[in-house]
mmCIF file of C-alpha atoms in Angstrom:
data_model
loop_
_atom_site.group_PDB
_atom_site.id
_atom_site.type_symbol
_atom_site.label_atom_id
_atom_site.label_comp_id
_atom_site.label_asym_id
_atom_site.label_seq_id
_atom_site.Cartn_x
_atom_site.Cartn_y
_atom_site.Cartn_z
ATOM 1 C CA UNK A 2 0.000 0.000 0.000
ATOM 2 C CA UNK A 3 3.101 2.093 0.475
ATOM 3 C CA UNK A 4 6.432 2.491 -0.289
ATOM 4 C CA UNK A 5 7.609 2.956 3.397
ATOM 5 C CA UNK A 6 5.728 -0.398 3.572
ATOM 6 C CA UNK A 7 7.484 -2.668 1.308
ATOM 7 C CA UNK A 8 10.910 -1.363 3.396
ATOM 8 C CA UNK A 9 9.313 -2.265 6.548
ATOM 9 C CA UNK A 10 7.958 -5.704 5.468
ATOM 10 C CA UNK A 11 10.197 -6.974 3.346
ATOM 11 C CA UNK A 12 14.061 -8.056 3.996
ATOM 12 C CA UNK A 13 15.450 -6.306 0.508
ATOM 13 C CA UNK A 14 18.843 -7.821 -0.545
ATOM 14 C CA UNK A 15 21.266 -6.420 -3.533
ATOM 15 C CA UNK A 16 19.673 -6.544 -6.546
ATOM 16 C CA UNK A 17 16.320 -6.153 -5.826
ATOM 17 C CA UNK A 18 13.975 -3.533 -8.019
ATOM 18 C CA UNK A 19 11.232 -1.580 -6.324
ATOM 19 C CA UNK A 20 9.029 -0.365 -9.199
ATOM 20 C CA UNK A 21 7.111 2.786 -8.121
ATOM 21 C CA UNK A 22 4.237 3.503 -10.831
ATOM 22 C CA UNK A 23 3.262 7.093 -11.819
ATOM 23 C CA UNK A 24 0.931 9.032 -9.487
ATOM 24 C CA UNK A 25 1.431 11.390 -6.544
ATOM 25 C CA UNK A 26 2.194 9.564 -3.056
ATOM 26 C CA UNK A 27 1.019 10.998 -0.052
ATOM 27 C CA UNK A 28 3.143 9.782 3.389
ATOM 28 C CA UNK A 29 2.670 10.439 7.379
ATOM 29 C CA UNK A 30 5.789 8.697 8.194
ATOM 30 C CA UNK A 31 9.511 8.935 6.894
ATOM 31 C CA UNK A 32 10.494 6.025 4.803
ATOM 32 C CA UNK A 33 13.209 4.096 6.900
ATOM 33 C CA UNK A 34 16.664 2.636 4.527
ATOM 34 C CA UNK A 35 19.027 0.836 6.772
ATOM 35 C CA UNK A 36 21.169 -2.130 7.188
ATOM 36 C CA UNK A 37 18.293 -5.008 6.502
ATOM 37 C CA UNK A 38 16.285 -3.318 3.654
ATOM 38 C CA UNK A 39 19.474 -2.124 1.329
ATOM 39 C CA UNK A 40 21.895 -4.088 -0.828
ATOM 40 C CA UNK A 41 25.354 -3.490 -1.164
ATOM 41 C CA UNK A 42 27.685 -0.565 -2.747
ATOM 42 C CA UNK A 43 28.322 -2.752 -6.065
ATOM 43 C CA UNK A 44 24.219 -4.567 -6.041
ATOM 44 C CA UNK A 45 22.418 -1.698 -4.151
ATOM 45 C CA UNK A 46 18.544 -1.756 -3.892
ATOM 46 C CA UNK A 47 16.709 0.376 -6.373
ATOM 47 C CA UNK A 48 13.557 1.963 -6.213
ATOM 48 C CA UNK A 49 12.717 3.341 -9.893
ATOM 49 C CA UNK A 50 9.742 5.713 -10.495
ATOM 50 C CA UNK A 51 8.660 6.380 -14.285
ATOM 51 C CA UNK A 52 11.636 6.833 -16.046
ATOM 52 C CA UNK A 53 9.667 8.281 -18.908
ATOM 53 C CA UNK A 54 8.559 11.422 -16.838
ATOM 54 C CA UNK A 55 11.375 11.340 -14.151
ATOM 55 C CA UNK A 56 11.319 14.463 -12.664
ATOM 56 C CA UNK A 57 7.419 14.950 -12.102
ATOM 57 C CA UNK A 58 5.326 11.560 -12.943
ATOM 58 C CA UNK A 59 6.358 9.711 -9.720
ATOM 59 C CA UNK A 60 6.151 11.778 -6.773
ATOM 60 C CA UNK A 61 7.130 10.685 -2.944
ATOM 61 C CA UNK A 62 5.772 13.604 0.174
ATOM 62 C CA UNK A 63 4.758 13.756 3.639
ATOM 63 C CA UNK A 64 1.374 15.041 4.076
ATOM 64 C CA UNK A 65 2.752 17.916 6.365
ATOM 65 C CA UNK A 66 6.078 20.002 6.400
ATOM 66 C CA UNK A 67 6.937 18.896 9.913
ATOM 67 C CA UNK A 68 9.709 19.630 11.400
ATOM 68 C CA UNK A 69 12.332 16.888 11.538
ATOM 69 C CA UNK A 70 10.413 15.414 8.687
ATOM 70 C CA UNK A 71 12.031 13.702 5.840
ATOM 71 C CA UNK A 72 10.544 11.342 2.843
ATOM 72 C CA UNK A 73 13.706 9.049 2.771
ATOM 73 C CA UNK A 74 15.820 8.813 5.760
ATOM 74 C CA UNK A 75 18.909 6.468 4.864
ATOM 75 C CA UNK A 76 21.087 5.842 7.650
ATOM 76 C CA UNK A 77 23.546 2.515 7.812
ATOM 77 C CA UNK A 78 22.633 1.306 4.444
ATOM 78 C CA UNK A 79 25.016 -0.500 2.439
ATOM 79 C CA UNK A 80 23.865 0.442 -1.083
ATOM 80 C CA UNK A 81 20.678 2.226 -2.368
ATOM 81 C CA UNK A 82 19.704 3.513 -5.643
ATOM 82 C CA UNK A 83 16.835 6.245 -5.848
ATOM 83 C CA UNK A 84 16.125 7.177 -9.702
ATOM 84 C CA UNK A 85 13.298 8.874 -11.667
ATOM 85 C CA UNK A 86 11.512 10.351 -8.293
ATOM 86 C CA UNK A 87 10.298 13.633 -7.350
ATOM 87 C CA UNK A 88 10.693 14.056 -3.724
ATOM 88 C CA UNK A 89 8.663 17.484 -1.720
ATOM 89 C CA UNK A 90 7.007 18.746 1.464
ATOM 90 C CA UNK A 91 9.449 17.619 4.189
ATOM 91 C CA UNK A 92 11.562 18.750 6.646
ATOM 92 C CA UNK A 93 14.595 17.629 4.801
ATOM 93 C CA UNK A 94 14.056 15.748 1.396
ATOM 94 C CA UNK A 95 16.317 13.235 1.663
ATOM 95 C CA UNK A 96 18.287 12.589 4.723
ATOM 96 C CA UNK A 97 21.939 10.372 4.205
ATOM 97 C CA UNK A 98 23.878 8.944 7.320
ATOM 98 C CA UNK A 99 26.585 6.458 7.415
ATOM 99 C CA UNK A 100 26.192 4.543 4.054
ATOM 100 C CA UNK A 101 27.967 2.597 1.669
ATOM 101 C CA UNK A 102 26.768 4.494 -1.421
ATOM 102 C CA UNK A 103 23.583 6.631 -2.416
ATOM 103 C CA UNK A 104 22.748 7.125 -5.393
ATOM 104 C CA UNK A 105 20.431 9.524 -6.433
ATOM 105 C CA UNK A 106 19.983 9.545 -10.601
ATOM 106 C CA UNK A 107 17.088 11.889 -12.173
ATOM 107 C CA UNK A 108 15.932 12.550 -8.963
ATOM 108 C CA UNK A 109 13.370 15.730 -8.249
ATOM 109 C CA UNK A 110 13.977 17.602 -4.629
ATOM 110 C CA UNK A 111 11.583 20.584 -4.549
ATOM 111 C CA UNK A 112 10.319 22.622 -2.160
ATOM 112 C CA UNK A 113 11.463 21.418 1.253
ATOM 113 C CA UNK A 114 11.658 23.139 4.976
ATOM 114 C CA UNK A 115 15.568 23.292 5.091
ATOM 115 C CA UNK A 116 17.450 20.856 2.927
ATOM 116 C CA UNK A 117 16.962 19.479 -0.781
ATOM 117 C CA UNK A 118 18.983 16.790 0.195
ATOM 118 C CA UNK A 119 21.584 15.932 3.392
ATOM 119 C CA UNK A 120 24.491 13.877 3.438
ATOM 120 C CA UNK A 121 26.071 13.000 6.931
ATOM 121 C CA UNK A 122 28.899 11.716 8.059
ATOM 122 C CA UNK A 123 30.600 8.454 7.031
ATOM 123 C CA UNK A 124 28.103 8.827 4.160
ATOM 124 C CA UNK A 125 28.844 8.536 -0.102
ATOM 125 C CA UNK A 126 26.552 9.639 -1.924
ATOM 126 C CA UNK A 127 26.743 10.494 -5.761
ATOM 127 C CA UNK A 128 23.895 12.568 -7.478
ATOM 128 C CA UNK A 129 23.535 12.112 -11.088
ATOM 129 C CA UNK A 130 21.467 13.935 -13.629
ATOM 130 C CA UNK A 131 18.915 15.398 -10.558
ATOM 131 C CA UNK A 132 17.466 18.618 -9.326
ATOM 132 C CA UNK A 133 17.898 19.686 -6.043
ATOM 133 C CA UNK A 134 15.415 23.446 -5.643
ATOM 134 C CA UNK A 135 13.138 25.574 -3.857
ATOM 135 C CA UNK A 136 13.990 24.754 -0.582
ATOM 136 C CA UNK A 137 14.045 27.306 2.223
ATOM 137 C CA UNK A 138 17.573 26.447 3.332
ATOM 138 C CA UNK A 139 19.747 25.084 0.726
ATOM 139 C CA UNK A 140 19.761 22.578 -1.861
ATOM 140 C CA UNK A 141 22.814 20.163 -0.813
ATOM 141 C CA UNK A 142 24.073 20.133 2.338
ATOM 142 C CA UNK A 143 26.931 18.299 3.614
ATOM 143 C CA UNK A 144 28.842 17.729 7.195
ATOM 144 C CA UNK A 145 32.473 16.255 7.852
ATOM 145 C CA UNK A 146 32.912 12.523 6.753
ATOM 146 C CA UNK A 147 30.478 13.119 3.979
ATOM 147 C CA UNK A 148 32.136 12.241 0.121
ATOM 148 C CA UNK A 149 29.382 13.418 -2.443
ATOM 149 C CA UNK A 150 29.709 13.401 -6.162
ATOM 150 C CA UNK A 151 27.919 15.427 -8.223
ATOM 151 C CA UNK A 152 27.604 14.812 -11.564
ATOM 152 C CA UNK A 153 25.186 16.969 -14.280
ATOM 153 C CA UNK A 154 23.285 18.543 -12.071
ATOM 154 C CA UNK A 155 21.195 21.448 -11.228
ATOM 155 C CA UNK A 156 21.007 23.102 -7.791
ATOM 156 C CA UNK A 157 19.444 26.000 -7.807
ATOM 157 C CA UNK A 158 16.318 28.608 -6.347
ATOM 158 C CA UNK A 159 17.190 27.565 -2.786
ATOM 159 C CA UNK A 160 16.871 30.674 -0.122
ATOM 160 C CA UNK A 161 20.392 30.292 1.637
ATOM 161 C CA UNK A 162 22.647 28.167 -0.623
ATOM 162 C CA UNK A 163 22.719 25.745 -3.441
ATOM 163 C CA UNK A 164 25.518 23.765 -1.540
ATOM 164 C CA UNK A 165 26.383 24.212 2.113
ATOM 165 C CA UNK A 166 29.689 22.792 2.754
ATOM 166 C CA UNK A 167 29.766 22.336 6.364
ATOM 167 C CA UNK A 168 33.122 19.571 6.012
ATOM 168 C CA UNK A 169 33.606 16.234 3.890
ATOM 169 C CA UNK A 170 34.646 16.161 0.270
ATOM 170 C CA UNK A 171 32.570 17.108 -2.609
ATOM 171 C CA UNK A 172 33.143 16.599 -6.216
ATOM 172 C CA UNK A 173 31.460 18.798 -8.762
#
């Protein structure tokens, strides 16, 4: 019935493919990557929206801008792949701790209460061919331990910053 429920229910492995159709997806609760519900950093888990429309067709949000909200919270995952989402109306879009690799690829952050996207320590995360905007804070943001890649990209119409570089290494 959800997406945060096929992470909760089912033990994901590397490999696996979580097909999210077209259609705008309404959540009260963060959706929760870890250790048991992600793959590796060379067989990650994917979840793949329609890759026809990516930036707009499939779209993930929390019913409220709460804060300390988040859509995807990904802390002590080995490997997951987000592609072809749109992700709005949270706290922080996507939230990165302490993970193998991230991947975010034609992935849609609009129009959060701080940060597009943040990336913790002990965290990789690369972000391919995505749009991080329109957040009140900034678009990226990054602490110490964090390595981020960023690869054609856009970041851009967020209040504060496009990228705050509060330590780690990032590659643009």
């Amino acid at each position: 019935d959800s997406l945060r429920s096929v992470f909760e229910r089912f033990d994901l492995e590397g490999g696996d493919r979580v097909w999210v159709d077209s259609g705008r997806y309404l959540d009260t609760d963060t959706i929760v990557v870890g250790m048991k519900n992600s793959g590796t950093t060379s067989q990650p888990v994917r979840v793949i929206g329609n890759t026809n429309q990516p930036y707009r067709a499939t779209v993930l949000a929390r019913t409220a801008r709460t804060i300390g909200s988040s859509v995807f919270q990904i802390a002590q995952a080995g490997g997951i792949h987000l592609e072809a989402l749109a992700i709005s109306n949270a706290w922080t879009g996507i939230q990165i701790d302490t993970t193998g690799k991230a991947v975010l690829e034609r992935v849609r952050v609009v129009a959060c209460g701080t940060n597009a996207v943040q990336v913790g320590a002990a965290a990789t995360m690369e972000l391919n061919r995505s749009i991080l905007e329109q957040s009140l804070a900034s678009g990226l943001h990054t602490f110490t331990g964090a390595t981020v890649q960023v690869r054609h990209s856009f970041i851009r119409n967020n209040n504060k910053a496009g990228l705050f570089f509060r330590g780690g290494n990032v590659e643009v």
